[in-house]
């Protein structure tokens, strides 16, 4: 399924042509750096930040977590939350609630060194519907129910999206699909997903609205992702990042539109 769904960003049939840009990054293995994985959404918290260290790009396995850090998230409306540790480099909020239109600021102090980042949370249009088209088996496709996502892109360029897909409650961890509205701005359309599910399967799609720096980060990871699961487990040390202080990874803020439907 991995090889099929990654085509979504390039082959979305939205009634118009989608656009992608080519981003090339040289892969280095010599540097060891702090990796930040953090996301604030407009869904109920807690929100999680994970701190870890890089390994060589070809190394396998989960990256080592960094514990004992001070991690704080604030916003541009005076709200602040000092995150509590949950082990293995995980830190969780206790009271913060993400709000579209707010800017969020990340700060971490690790072994006396400070790292920071900021991210704006744009709004995201609600997904209109999720339908399914039954297709018989051919030489080019398997038999099953093929999902079709319907949504409206708001007027005005500069909308960026990322997708999560769950089938019967299980996240497809290797699927990264990102999309920019550079060409189809303001249109209503449908996104054909090029993989089948079976009748009775429950499909959940999460559509994340994000700012341009986040789009560039996720687009680059889509190109670089390997089969290890989380893309951060082999993140190249010179991938795009919004983290200052010499760390890599990304701290982001996204509004989320969610839809569920049973294949039939």
Coordinates of C-alpha atoms in Angstrom, one line a residue:
X1 CA 0.0 0.0 0.0
X2 CA 2.9 2.3 0.7
X3 CA 4.0 2.6 -2.9
X4 CA 0.4 3.3 -4.1
X5 CA -0.7 6.0 -1.6
X6 CA 2.4 8.1 -2.0
X7 CA 1.1 8.9 -5.5
X8 CA -1.8 11.0 -4.0
X9 CA 0.1 14.2 -4.0
X10 CA 1.1 13.8 -7.6
X11 CA -2.0 12.3 -9.0
X12 CA -4.9 13.9 -7.1
X13 CA -7.8 14.0 -9.5
X14 CA -9.3 17.2 -8.3
X15 CA -10.8 18.2 -11.6
X16 CA -7.6 20.0 -12.3
X17 CA -3.9 19.4 -12.2
X18 CA -1.9 19.4 -9.0
X19 CA 1.6 20.8 -8.6
X20 CA 4.7 19.6 -6.9
X21 CA 8.2 21.1 -6.6
X22 CA 11.5 19.3 -6.6
X23 CA 13.5 19.7 -3.4
X24 CA 16.9 18.0 -3.4
X25 CA 18.9 17.4 -0.2
X26 CA 22.3 15.9 0.2
X27 CA 22.4 13.1 2.8
X28 CA 25.1 13.3 5.5
X29 CA 25.8 10.7 8.2
X30 CA 28.6 12.3 10.2
X31 CA 26.7 14.7 12.4
X32 CA 24.7 13.8 15.5
X33 CA 22.1 16.4 16.3
X34 CA 19.0 16.9 18.5
X35 CA 15.8 15.9 16.6
X36 CA 12.5 17.7 17.5
X37 CA 9.1 16.2 16.7
X38 CA 6.2 18.4 17.9
X39 CA 2.7 19.2 16.8
X40 CA -0.1 21.4 18.2
X41 CA -3.5 21.0 16.7
X42 CA -7.0 22.3 17.2
X43 CA -8.1 18.9 18.5
X44 CA -8.3 18.2 22.2
X45 CA -4.8 17.7 23.8
X46 CA -2.5 16.7 25.3
X47 CA 0.0 17.5 22.5
X48 CA 3.3 15.8 22.4
X49 CA 6.9 16.8 21.7
X50 CA 9.6 14.1 21.3
X51 CA 13.3 14.9 21.6
X52 CA 15.8 12.4 20.3
X53 CA 19.2 12.3 18.6
X54 CA 20.1 11.6 15.0
X55 CA 21.6 8.4 13.9
X56 CA 23.3 7.7 10.5
X57 CA 20.8 7.9 7.6
X58 CA 21.2 4.2 6.9
X59 CA 21.0 3.1 10.6
X60 CA 17.9 1.1 11.6
X61 CA 15.8 1.3 14.7
X62 CA 14.1 4.0 16.8
X63 CA 16.2 7.0 17.6
X64 CA 17.3 7.4 21.2
X65 CA 15.0 9.7 23.3
X66 CA 16.4 12.7 25.2
X67 CA 15.1 13.0 28.7
X68 CA 15.6 15.7 31.4
X69 CA 14.9 18.7 29.1
X70 CA 12.9 21.8 29.9
X71 CA 10.2 22.1 27.2
X72 CA 7.7 25.0 27.0
X73 CA 5.1 25.9 24.4
X74 CA 3.5 29.4 24.4
X75 CA 1.2 31.3 22.0
X76 CA 0.8 34.9 20.8
X77 CA -2.2 35.3 23.2
X78 CA -0.2 34.9 26.4
X79 CA -0.9 31.2 27.1
X80 CA 2.0 29.1 28.3
X81 CA 2.4 25.4 29.1
X82 CA 5.5 23.7 30.6
X83 CA 5.4 20.1 29.3
X84 CA 5.7 17.1 31.6
X85 CA 7.9 14.1 30.8
X86 CA 6.4 10.8 29.7
X87 CA 9.7 8.9 29.2
X88 CA 11.7 8.0 26.1
X89 CA 12.1 11.6 25.1
X90 CA 8.4 12.3 25.1
X91 CA 7.0 15.5 26.7
X92 CA 3.2 16.3 27.0
X93 CA 1.2 19.5 27.4
X94 CA -1.1 19.8 30.5
X95 CA -3.5 22.6 29.6
X96 CA -2.8 24.1 26.2
X97 CA -5.6 24.2 23.6
X98 CA -4.7 24.8 20.0
X99 CA -6.6 27.5 18.1
X100 CA -6.6 28.3 14.4
X101 CA -5.2 31.7 13.7
X102 CA -2.7 31.5 16.6
X103 CA 1.0 31.3 16.4
X104 CA 2.8 28.8 18.6
X105 CA 6.3 29.1 20.0
X106 CA 8.4 26.1 21.1
X107 CA 11.4 26.4 23.5
X108 CA 13.5 23.6 24.8
X109 CA 16.6 23.6 27.0
X110 CA 18.7 20.5 26.7
X111 CA 22.0 20.1 28.7
X112 CA 22.2 23.9 29.0
X113 CA 21.6 24.6 25.3
X114 CA 18.5 26.3 24.0
X115 CA 16.4 25.5 21.0
X116 CA 13.4 27.3 19.7
X117 CA 10.8 27.4 16.9
X118 CA 7.5 28.9 15.9
X119 CA 4.6 27.8 13.7
X120 CA 1.3 29.4 12.6
X121 CA -1.9 27.4 12.7
X122 CA -4.0 28.1 9.6
X123 CA -7.7 27.1 9.3
X124 CA -8.6 24.1 7.2
X125 CA -11.9 23.6 5.3
X126 CA -14.0 20.7 6.5
X127 CA -13.9 17.5 4.4
X128 CA -17.1 17.4 2.5
X129 CA -17.5 13.6 2.2
X130 CA -15.7 10.3 1.8
X131 CA -17.1 7.9 -0.8
X132 CA -16.1 4.6 -2.3
X133 CA -16.1 3.2 -5.8
X134 CA -16.0 -0.6 -6.2
X135 CA -13.6 -1.8 -8.9
X136 CA -13.0 -5.3 -10.2
X137 CA -9.6 -6.9 -10.4
X138 CA -7.6 -6.2 -13.5
X139 CA -4.0 -6.5 -14.5
X140 CA -3.5 -2.9 -13.2
X141 CA -5.5 -3.0 -10.0
X142 CA -6.7 -5.2 -7.2
X143 CA -10.4 -5.7 -6.5
X144 CA -12.0 -3.7 -3.8
X145 CA -13.5 -0.4 -2.7
X146 CA -11.4 2.6 -3.7
X147 CA -11.8 5.7 -1.4
X148 CA -12.6 9.1 -2.9
X149 CA -12.2 12.2 -0.7
X150 CA -14.3 15.3 -1.5
X151 CA -13.3 18.8 -0.2
X152 CA -13.3 22.5 -1.0
X153 CA -10.1 24.5 -1.2
X154 CA -10.7 28.0 0.0
X155 CA -10.0 31.0 -2.3
X156 CA -6.5 32.5 -2.0
X157 CA -3.3 30.7 -2.7
X158 CA -1.1 29.5 0.1
X159 CA -3.1 26.5 1.5
X160 CA -1.0 23.5 2.3
X161 CA -2.2 20.0 3.4
X162 CA -0.9 16.8 4.8
X163 CA -2.9 13.5 5.2
X164 CA -3.2 10.7 7.7
X165 CA -5.1 7.5 6.8
X166 CA -6.4 4.9 9.3
X167 CA -8.0 1.6 8.3
X168 CA -10.0 -0.1 11.0
X169 CA -8.2 2.0 13.6
X170 CA -4.7 1.3 12.3
X171 CA -2.5 4.2 11.1
X172 CA -0.7 3.5 7.8
X173 CA 2.7 4.7 9.3
X174 CA 4.6 4.8 6.0
X175 CA 2.1 7.0 4.2
X176 CA 3.1 10.6 3.6
X177 CA 1.0 12.7 1.2
X178 CA 1.3 16.5 1.0
X179 CA -0.4 18.9 -1.3
X180 CA -0.2 22.6 -2.3
X181 CA -3.0 24.6 -3.9
X182 CA -0.6 26.6 -6.2
X183 CA -2.6 25.5 -9.3
X184 CA -6.1 24.5 -8.2
X185 CA -6.7 27.5 -5.8
X186 CA -10.3 27.9 -4.7
X187 CA -11.7 24.8 -6.5
X188 CA -13.9 22.0 -5.3
X189 CA -12.8 18.5 -6.3
X190 CA -12.2 15.0 -5.3
X191 CA -9.0 13.0 -4.4
X192 CA -8.9 9.4 -5.7
X193 CA -6.9 7.2 -3.5
X194 CA -5.2 4.5 -5.4
X195 CA -5.6 1.6 -3.0
X196 CA -8.5 -0.7 -2.2
X197 CA -10.2 -1.5 1.1
X198 CA -12.7 -4.2 1.7
X199 CA -16.5 -3.9 2.3
X200 CA -17.1 -3.1 5.9
X201 CA -13.7 -1.6 6.5
X202 CA -13.8 1.6 8.5
X203 CA -11.7 4.4 6.9
X204 CA -10.6 7.5 8.8
X205 CA -8.9 10.4 7.0
X206 CA -7.3 13.3 8.8
X207 CA -6.6 16.4 6.7
X208 CA -4.0 18.8 8.3
X209 CA -3.8 22.4 7.3
X210 CA -0.3 23.8 7.7
X211 CA 1.9 26.7 6.9
X212 CA 4.4 26.8 4.1
X213 CA 7.5 25.9 6.2
X214 CA 5.7 22.8 7.4
X215 CA 4.7 21.9 3.8
X216 CA 8.4 22.1 2.7
X217 CA 9.5 20.0 5.6
X218 CA 6.9 17.2 5.0
X219 CA 7.4 17.3 1.3
X220 CA 11.1 16.7 1.7
X221 CA 10.5 13.8 4.1
X222 CA 8.0 12.3 1.7
X223 CA 10.9 12.2 -0.9
X224 CA 13.4 10.8 1.7
X225 CA 11.2 8.4 3.6
X226 CA 12.4 4.8 3.9
X227 CA 10.7 1.7 5.3
X228 CA 11.7 2.2 8.9
X229 CA 8.3 3.7 10.0
X230 CA 8.6 7.2 11.4
X231 CA 10.5 9.4 9.0
X232 CA 12.4 11.0 11.9
X233 CA 14.1 7.7 12.5
X234 CA 16.4 8.4 9.6
X235 CA 16.1 12.1 9.0
X236 CA 19.0 13.6 7.1
X237 CA 20.9 16.2 9.1
X238 CA 20.4 18.9 6.4
X239 CA 16.6 18.5 5.8
X240 CA 14.5 21.6 6.1
X241 CA 13.7 22.6 9.7
X242 CA 12.3 25.5 11.6
X243 CA 14.3 24.6 14.8
X244 CA 17.0 27.1 15.8
X245 CA 20.0 26.3 17.8
X246 CA 21.4 23.5 15.5
X247 CA 18.6 20.9 15.9
X248 CA 16.7 19.3 13.1
X249 CA 13.1 18.1 12.8
X250 CA 10.0 20.3 13.0
X251 CA 7.7 21.9 15.4
X252 CA 4.3 22.6 13.8
X253 CA 0.8 23.8 14.3
X254 CA -2.1 22.4 12.3
X255 CA -5.9 22.6 12.2
X256 CA -7.5 19.2 11.4
X257 CA -10.5 18.1 9.5
X258 CA -11.6 14.5 10.1
X259 CA -14.0 12.2 8.4
X260 CA -14.9 8.5 8.8
X261 CA -16.8 6.2 6.5
X262 CA -17.5 2.5 6.1
X263 CA -16.6 1.0 2.8
X264 CA -19.8 -0.1 1.0

